[in-house]
Coordinates of C-alpha atoms and ligand atoms in Angstrom, one line a residue:
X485 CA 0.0 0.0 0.0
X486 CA 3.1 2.6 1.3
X487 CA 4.4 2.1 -2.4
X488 CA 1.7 3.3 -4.1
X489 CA 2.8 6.3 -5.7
X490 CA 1.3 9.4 -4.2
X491 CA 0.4 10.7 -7.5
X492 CA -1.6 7.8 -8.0
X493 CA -3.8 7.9 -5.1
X494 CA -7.3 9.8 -4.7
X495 CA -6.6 13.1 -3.6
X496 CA -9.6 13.9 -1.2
X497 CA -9.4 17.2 0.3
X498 CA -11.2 18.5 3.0
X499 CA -13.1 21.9 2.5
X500 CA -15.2 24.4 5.1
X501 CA -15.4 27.0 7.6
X502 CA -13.2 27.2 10.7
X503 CA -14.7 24.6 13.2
X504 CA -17.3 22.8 11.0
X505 CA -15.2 19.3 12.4
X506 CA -12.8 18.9 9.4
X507 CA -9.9 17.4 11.4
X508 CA -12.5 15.4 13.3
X509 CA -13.8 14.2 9.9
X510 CA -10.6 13.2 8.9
X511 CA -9.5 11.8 12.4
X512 CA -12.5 9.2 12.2
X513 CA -12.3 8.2 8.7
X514 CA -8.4 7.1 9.6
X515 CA -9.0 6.1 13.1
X516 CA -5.9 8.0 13.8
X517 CA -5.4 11.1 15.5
X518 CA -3.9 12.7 12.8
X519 CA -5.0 16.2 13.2
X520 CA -5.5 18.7 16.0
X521 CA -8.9 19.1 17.1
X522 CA -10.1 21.9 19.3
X523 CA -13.1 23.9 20.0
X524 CA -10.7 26.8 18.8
X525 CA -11.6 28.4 15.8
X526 CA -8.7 28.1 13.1
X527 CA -7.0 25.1 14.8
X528 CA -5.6 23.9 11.6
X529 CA -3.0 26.4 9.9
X530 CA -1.1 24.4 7.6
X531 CA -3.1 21.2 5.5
X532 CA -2.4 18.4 7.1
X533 CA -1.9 14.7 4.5
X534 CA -3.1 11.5 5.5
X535 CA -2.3 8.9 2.8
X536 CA -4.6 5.4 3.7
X537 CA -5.8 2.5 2.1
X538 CA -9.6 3.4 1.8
X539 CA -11.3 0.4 1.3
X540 CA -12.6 -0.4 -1.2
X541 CA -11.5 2.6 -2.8
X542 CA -8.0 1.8 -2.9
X543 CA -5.0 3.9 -1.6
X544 CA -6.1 7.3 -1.1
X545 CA -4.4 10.8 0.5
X546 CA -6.7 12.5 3.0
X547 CA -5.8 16.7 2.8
X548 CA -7.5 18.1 5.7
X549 CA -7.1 21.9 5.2
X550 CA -7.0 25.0 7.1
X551 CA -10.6 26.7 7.6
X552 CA -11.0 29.6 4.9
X553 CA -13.8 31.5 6.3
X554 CA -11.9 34.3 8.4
X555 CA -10.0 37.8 7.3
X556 CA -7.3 39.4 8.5
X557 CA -3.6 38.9 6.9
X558 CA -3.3 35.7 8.6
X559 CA -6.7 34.6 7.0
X560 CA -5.4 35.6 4.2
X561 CA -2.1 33.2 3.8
X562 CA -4.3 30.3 5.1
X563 CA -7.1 31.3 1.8
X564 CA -4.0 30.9 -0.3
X565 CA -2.9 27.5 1.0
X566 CA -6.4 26.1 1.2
X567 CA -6.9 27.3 -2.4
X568 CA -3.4 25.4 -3.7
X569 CA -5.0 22.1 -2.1
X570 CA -8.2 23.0 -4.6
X571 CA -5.3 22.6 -7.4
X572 CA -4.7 18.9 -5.7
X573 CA -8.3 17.6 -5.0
X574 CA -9.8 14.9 -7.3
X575 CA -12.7 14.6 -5.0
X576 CA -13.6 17.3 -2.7
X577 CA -15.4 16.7 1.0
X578 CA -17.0 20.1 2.1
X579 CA -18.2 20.2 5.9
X580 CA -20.5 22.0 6.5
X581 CA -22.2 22.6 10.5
X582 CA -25.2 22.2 11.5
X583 CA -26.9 22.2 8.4
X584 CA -25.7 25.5 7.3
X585 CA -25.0 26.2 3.6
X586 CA -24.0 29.7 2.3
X587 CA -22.1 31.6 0.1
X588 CA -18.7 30.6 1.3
X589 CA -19.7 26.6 0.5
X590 CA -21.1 27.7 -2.9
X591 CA -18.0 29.0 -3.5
X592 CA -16.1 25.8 -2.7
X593 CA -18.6 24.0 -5.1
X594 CA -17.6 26.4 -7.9
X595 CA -14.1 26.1 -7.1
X596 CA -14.5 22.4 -7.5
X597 CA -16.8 22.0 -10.4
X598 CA -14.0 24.4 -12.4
X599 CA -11.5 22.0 -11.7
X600 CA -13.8 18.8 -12.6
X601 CA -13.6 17.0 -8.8
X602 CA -16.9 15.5 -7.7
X603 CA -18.1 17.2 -4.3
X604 CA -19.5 15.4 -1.3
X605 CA -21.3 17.2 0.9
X606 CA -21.0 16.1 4.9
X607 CA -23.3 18.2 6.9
X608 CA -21.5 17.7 10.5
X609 CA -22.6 18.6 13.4
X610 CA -26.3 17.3 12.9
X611 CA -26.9 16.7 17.1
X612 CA -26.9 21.1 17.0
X613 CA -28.5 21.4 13.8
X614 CA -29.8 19.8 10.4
X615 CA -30.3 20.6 6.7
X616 CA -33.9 21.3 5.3
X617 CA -34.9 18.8 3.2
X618 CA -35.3 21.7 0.7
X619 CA -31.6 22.6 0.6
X620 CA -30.9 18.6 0.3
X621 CA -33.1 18.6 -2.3
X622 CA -31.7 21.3 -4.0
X623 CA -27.9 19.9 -3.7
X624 CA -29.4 16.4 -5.2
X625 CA -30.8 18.3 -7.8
X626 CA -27.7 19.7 -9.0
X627 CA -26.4 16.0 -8.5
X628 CA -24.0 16.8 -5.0
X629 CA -24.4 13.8 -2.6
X630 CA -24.8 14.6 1.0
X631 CA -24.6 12.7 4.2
X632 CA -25.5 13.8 8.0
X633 CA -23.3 13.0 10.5
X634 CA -22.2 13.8 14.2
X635 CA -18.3 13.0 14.0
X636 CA -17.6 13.0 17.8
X637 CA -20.2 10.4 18.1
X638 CA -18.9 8.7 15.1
X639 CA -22.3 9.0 13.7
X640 CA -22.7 9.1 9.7
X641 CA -19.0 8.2 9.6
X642 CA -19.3 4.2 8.2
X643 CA -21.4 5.8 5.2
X644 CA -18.6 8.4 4.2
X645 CA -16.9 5.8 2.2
X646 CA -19.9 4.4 0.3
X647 CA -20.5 8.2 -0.4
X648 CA -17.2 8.6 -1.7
X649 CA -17.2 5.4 -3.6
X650 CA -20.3 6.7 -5.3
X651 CA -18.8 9.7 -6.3
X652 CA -15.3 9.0 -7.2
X653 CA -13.9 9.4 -10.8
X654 CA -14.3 6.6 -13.0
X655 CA -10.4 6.4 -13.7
X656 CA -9.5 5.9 -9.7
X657 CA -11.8 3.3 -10.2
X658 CA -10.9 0.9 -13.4
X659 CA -7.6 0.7 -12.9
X660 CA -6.8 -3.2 -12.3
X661 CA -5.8 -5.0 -14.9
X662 CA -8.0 -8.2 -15.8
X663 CA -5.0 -10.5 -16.0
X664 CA -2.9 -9.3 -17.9
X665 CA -0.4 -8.2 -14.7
X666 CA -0.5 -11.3 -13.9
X667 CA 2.0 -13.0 -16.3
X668 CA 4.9 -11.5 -18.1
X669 CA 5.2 -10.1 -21.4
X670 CA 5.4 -12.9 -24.1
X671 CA 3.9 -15.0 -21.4
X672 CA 1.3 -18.0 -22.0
X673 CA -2.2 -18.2 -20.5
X674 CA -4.2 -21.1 -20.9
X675 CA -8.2 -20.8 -20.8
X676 CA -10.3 -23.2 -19.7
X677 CA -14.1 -22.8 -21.2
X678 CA -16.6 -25.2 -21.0
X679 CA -18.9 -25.9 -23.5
X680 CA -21.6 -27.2 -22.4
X681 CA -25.6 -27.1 -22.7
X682 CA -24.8 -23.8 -20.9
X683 CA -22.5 -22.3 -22.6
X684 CA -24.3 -19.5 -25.4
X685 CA -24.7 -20.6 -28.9
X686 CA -21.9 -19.2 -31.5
X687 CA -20.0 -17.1 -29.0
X688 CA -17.8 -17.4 -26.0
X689 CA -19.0 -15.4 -22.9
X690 CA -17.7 -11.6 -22.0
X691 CA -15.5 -12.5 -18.9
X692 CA -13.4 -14.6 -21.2
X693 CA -13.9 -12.5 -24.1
X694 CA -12.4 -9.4 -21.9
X695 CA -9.8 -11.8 -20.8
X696 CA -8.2 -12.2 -23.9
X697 CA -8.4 -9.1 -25.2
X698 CA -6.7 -8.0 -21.5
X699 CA -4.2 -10.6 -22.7
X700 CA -4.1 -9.2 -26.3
X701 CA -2.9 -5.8 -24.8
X702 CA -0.4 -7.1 -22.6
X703 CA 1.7 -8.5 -25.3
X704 CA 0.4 -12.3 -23.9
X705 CA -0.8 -15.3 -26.0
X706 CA -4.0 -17.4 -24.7
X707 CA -4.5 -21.1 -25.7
X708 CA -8.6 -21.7 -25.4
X709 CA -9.6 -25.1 -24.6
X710 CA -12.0 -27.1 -23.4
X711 CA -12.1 -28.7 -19.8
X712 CA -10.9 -32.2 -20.9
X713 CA -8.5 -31.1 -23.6
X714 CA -6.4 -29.4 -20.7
X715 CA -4.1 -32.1 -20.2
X716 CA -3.6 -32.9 -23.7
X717 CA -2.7 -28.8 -24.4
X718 CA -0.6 -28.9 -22.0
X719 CA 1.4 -32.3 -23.3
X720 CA 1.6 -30.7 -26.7
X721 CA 3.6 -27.2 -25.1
X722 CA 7.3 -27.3 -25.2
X723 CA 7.0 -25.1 -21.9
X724 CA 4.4 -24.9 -18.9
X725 CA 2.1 -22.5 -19.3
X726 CA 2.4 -18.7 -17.1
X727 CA -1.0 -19.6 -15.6
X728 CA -4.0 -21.6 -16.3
X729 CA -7.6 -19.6 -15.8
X730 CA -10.9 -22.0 -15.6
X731 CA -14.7 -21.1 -15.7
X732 CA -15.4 -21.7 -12.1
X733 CA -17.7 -24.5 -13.2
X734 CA -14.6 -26.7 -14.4
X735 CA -12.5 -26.2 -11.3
X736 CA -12.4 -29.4 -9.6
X737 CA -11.4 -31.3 -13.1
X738 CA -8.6 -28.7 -14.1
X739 CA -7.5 -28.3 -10.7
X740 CA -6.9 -31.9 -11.0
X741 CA -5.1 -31.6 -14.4
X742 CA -2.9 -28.6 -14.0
X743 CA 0.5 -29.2 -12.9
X744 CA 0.7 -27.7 -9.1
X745 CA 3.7 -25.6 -10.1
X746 CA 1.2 -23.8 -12.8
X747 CA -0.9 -20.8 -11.2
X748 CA -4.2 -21.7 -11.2
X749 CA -7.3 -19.5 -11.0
X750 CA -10.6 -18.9 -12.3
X751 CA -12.7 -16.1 -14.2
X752 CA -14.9 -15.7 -11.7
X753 CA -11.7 -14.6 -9.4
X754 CA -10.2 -12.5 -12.1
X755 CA -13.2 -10.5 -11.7
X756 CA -13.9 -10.5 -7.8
X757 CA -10.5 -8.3 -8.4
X758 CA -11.7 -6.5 -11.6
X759 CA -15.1 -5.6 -10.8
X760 CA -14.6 -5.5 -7.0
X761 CA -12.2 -5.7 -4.0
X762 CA -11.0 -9.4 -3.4
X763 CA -9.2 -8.8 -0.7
X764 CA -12.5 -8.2 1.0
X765 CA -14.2 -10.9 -0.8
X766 CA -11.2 -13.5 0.0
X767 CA -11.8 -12.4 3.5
X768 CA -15.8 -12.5 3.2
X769 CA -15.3 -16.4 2.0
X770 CA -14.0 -17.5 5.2
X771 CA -17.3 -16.5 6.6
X772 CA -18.9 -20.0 4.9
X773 CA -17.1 -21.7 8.0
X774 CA -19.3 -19.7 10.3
X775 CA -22.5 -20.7 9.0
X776 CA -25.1 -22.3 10.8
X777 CA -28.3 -24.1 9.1
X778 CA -31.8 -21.6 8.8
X779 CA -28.8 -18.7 8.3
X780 CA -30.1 -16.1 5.6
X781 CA -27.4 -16.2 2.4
X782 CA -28.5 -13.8 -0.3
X783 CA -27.1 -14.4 -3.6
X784 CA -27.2 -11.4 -6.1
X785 CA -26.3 -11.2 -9.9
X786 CA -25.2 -8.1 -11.6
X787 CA -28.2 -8.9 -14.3
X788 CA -31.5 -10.4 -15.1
X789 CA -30.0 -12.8 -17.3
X790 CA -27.2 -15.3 -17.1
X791 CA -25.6 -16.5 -20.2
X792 CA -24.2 -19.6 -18.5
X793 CA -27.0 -20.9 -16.7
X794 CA -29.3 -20.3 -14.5
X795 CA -28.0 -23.1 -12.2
X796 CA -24.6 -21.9 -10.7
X797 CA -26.3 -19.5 -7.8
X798 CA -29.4 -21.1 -7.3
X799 CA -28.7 -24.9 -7.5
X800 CA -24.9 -25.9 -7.4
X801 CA -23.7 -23.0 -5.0
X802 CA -27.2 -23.6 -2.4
X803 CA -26.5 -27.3 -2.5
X804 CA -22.9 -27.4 -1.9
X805 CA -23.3 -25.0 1.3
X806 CA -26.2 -26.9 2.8
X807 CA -24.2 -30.1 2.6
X808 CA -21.4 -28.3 4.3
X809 CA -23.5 -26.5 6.9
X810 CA -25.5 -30.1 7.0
X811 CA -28.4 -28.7 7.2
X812 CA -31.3 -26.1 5.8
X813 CA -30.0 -22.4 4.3
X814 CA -32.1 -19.6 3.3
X815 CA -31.2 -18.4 0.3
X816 CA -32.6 -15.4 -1.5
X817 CA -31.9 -14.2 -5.3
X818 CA -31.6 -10.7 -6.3
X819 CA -31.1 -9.5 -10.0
X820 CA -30.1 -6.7 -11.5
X821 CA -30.2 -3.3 -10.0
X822 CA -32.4 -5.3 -7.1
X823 CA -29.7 -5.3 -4.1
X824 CA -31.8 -4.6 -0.9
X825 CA -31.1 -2.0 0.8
X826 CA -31.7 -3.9 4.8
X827 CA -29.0 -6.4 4.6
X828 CA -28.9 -6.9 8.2
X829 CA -30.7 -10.0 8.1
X830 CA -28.6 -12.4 6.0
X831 CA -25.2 -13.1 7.2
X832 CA -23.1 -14.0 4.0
X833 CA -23.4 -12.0 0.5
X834 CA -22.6 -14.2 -2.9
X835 CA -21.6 -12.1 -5.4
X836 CA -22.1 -12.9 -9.3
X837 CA -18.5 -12.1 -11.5
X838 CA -20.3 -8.8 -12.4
X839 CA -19.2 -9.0 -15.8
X840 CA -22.3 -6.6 -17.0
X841 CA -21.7 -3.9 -14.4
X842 CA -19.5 -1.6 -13.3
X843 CA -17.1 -1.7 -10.9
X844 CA -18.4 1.2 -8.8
X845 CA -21.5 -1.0 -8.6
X846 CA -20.2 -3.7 -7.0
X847 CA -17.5 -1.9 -4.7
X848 CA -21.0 -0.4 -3.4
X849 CA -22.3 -3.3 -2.9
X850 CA -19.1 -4.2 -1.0
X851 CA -19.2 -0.6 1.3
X852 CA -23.0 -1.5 1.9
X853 CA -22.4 -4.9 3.3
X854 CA -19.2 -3.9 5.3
X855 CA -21.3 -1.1 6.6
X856 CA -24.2 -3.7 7.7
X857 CA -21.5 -6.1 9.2
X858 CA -22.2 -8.8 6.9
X859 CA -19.4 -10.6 4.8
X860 CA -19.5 -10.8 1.1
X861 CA -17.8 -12.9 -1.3
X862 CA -18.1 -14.1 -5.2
X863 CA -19.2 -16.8 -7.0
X864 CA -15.4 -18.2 -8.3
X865 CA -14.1 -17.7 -4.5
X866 CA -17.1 -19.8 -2.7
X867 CA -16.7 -22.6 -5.5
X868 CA -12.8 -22.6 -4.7
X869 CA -14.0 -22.3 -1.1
X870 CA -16.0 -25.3 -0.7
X871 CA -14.0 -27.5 -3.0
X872 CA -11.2 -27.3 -1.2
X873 CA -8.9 -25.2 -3.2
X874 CA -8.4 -22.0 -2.0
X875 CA -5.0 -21.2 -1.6
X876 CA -4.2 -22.9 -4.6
X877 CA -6.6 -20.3 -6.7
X878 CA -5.2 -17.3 -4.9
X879 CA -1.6 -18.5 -5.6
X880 CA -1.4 -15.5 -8.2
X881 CA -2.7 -13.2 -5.8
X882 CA -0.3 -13.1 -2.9
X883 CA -1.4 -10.0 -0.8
X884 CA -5.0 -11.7 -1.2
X885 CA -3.9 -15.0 0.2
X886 CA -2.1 -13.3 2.9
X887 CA -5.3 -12.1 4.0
X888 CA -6.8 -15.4 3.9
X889 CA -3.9 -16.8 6.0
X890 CA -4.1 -14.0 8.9
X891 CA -8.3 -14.8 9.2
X892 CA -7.8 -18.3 9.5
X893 CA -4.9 -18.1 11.8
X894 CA -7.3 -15.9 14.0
X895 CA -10.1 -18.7 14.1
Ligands
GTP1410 N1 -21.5 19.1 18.7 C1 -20.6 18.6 17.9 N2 -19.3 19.0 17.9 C2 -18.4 18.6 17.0 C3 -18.8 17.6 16.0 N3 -17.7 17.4 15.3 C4 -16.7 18.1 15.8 N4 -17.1 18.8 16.8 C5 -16.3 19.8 17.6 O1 -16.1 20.9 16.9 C6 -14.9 21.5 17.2 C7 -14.0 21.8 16.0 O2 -13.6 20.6 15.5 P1 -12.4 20.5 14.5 O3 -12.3 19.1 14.0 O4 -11.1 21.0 15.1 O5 -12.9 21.5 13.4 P2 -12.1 22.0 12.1 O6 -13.1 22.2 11.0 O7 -10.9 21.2 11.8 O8 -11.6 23.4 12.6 P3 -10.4 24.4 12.1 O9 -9.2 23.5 11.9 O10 -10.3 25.3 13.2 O11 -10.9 25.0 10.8 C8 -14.2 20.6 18.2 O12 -14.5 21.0 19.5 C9 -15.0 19.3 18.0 O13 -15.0 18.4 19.1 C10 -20.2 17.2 16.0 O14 -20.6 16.4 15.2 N5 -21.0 17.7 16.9
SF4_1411 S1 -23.4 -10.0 -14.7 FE1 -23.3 -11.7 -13.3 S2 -25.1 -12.9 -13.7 FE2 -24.8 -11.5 -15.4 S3 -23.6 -12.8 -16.9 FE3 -22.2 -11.6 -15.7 S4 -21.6 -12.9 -14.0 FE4 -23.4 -13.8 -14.9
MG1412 MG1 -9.0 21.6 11.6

């Protein structure tokens, strides 16, 4: 995380009047006591950088700035400063108190738009006073996002993330590779894809579509082949393949057939990374072992169709957890843009591959069920999950199987 580049990290700056509870903001959103809070106005002087690993944001750098409302020559100087951070700001935070909203926050909107950074608005201090619905109206009218909160309480503070999730610039947000950093240049892939009654007629589906064409750019070559040509393929090379990537569906039998000094991984787990945050989903697999029987599960799907049958989240996945759990589940389906809102009943999340959607989709999706307290995982990771081969399909993803390693050392 410490060698991400700082130029390559979310610049968030933090925006308002003297007071408003910037440093407190930033304080609880790093669990650190990072800045100096006080009940004195103009506590902060000089912007204070918080670099963090934001989940599932990514690595981002917190600028808590110095309060701009007051005059005087000293004012002055800190305007100037606060207005070089504007410069800096991908994504701007403006605090504002007690529900107040003026000319000077206007301003800081204006200041924003010009330089393109997306604005979220938290309105602190909401124990001593709260918006009108009007003025929050008139903000999500003009399409600013705002969120209440009472920061010394730490109230409002678990749904600053999701806010800035939802707001962030699509560039901060596509930037994983599908594969292709996952071999080296002039390196081989080999992909495994079913065809079965499943599979669509004429065409191969968009995860492995997007995988070669990830591969394509790269400068890698891909061998396609079906599930029980794989060890054949592999005879015929003159060199082991880089890595060996299986629809999820195939993974007992190629796990079986792929040399253990080969990577081995599957779509589905390409794209818990792609189109989410694995880490969070490698972690959120471990909470299968927790489950009792009558548990809620809730499995969702990006969209309303699925081009490789039906079967995957509502039979094969259902059945093999109940014969873990050895005993009843309740599982409920969600399609589409359906993800409900109350999560707080089911305890485990099951993620499609999300191949239709975007990834600031499903890293909502993640925020919202961190928020709730309930784990959530992918379809590729609970397959590897429950047949046993875990660490074997997050071989090429060391920092993710670290993760797994530290939860199950701790149960
Ligand atoms: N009642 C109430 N007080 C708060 C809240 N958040 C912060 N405060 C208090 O407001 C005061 C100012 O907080 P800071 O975080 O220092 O505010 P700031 O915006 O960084 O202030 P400057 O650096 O001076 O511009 C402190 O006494 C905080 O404890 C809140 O939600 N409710
Ligand atoms: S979005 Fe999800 S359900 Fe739809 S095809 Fe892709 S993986 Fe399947
Ligand atoms: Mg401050």
């Amino acid at each position: 995380m410490e060698r991400t580049p700082k130029s390559m990290r979310l610049h968030i700056g933090i925006f308002g009047r003297r007071n408003v509870g910037k440093s407190s903001l930033l304080n609880a959103l790093t669990r650190q006591q990072v800045s100096i809070v006080s009940d004195v106005a103009g506590t902060t002087t000089d912007p204070v950088e918080k670099p963090m690993e934001l989940l599932p944001l990514g690595p981002v750098l917190f600028i808590d700035t110095a309060g701009v409302d007051d005059v005087g020559a000293l004012g002055a100087e800190r305007v100037a400063k606060t207005k070089k951070i504007l410069d800096r700001t991908d994504l701007g935070i403006i605090v504002a108190d007690s529900g107040e909203w003026g000319g000077f926050e206007e301003g800081v909107v204006v200041e924003l738009k010009k330089r393109k950074a997306p604005v979220l608005v938290v309105f602190n201090k909401s124990d001593l006073g709260r918006p009108t619905p009007e003025l929050e109206a008139r903000l999500h009218e003009r399409g600013i996002r705002s969120v209440q909160a009472v920061v010394t309480r730490g109230e409002g503070v678990a749904v600053v993330p999701e806010a800035l999730i939802a707001v962030a610039p699509d560039d901060f947000l596509a930037e994983t590779p599908i594969i292709g950093d996952l071999l080296p240049e002039g390196g081989l892939a080999v992909l495994v894809v079913p065809i079965d009654k499943e599979a669509p007629k004429g065409r191969i589906i968009l995860p492995q579509v997007q995988a070669i064409r990830d591969l394509l750019d790269h400068g890698q070559m891909s061998l396609v082949v079906r599930e029980h040509e794989l060890k054949a393929a592999l005879a015929r090379l003159g060199r082991k393949p880089d890595i060996v990537v299986t629809d999820s569906q195939a993974f007992a039998k190629v796990a079986l057939d792929t040399p253990p000094d080969v990577k081995l991984t599957s779509f589905s787990i390409l794209f818990a990374r792609f189109k989410g945050d694995l880490t969070e989903m490698v972690r959120g697999a471990t909470a299968i072992d927790r489950l009792k029987p009558s548990d809620r599960v809730l499995v969702a799907e990006s969209c309303t169709h699925h081009p490789i049958g039906d079967d995957i989240g509502r039979v094969k996945i259902p059945n093999w957890l109940k014969q873990r759990v050895g005993g009843k589940l309740e599982f409920t389906t969600r399609q589409g843009h359906d993800f409900p809102e109350d999560l707080s009943n089911y305890k485990l999340v099951i993620h499609c591959g999300a191949c239709m959607t975007n990834r600031r989709a499903v890293l909502n999706r993640v925020a919202k069920s961190r928020d709730a307290g309930v784990s959530i995982t992918n379809y590729g990771l609970t397959i590897a999950y429950v047949l046993g081969i875990f660490e074997r399909a997050l071989e090429p993803f060391p920092a993710a199987l670290e993760v797994y390693r530290t939860a199950r050392s701790r149960t």
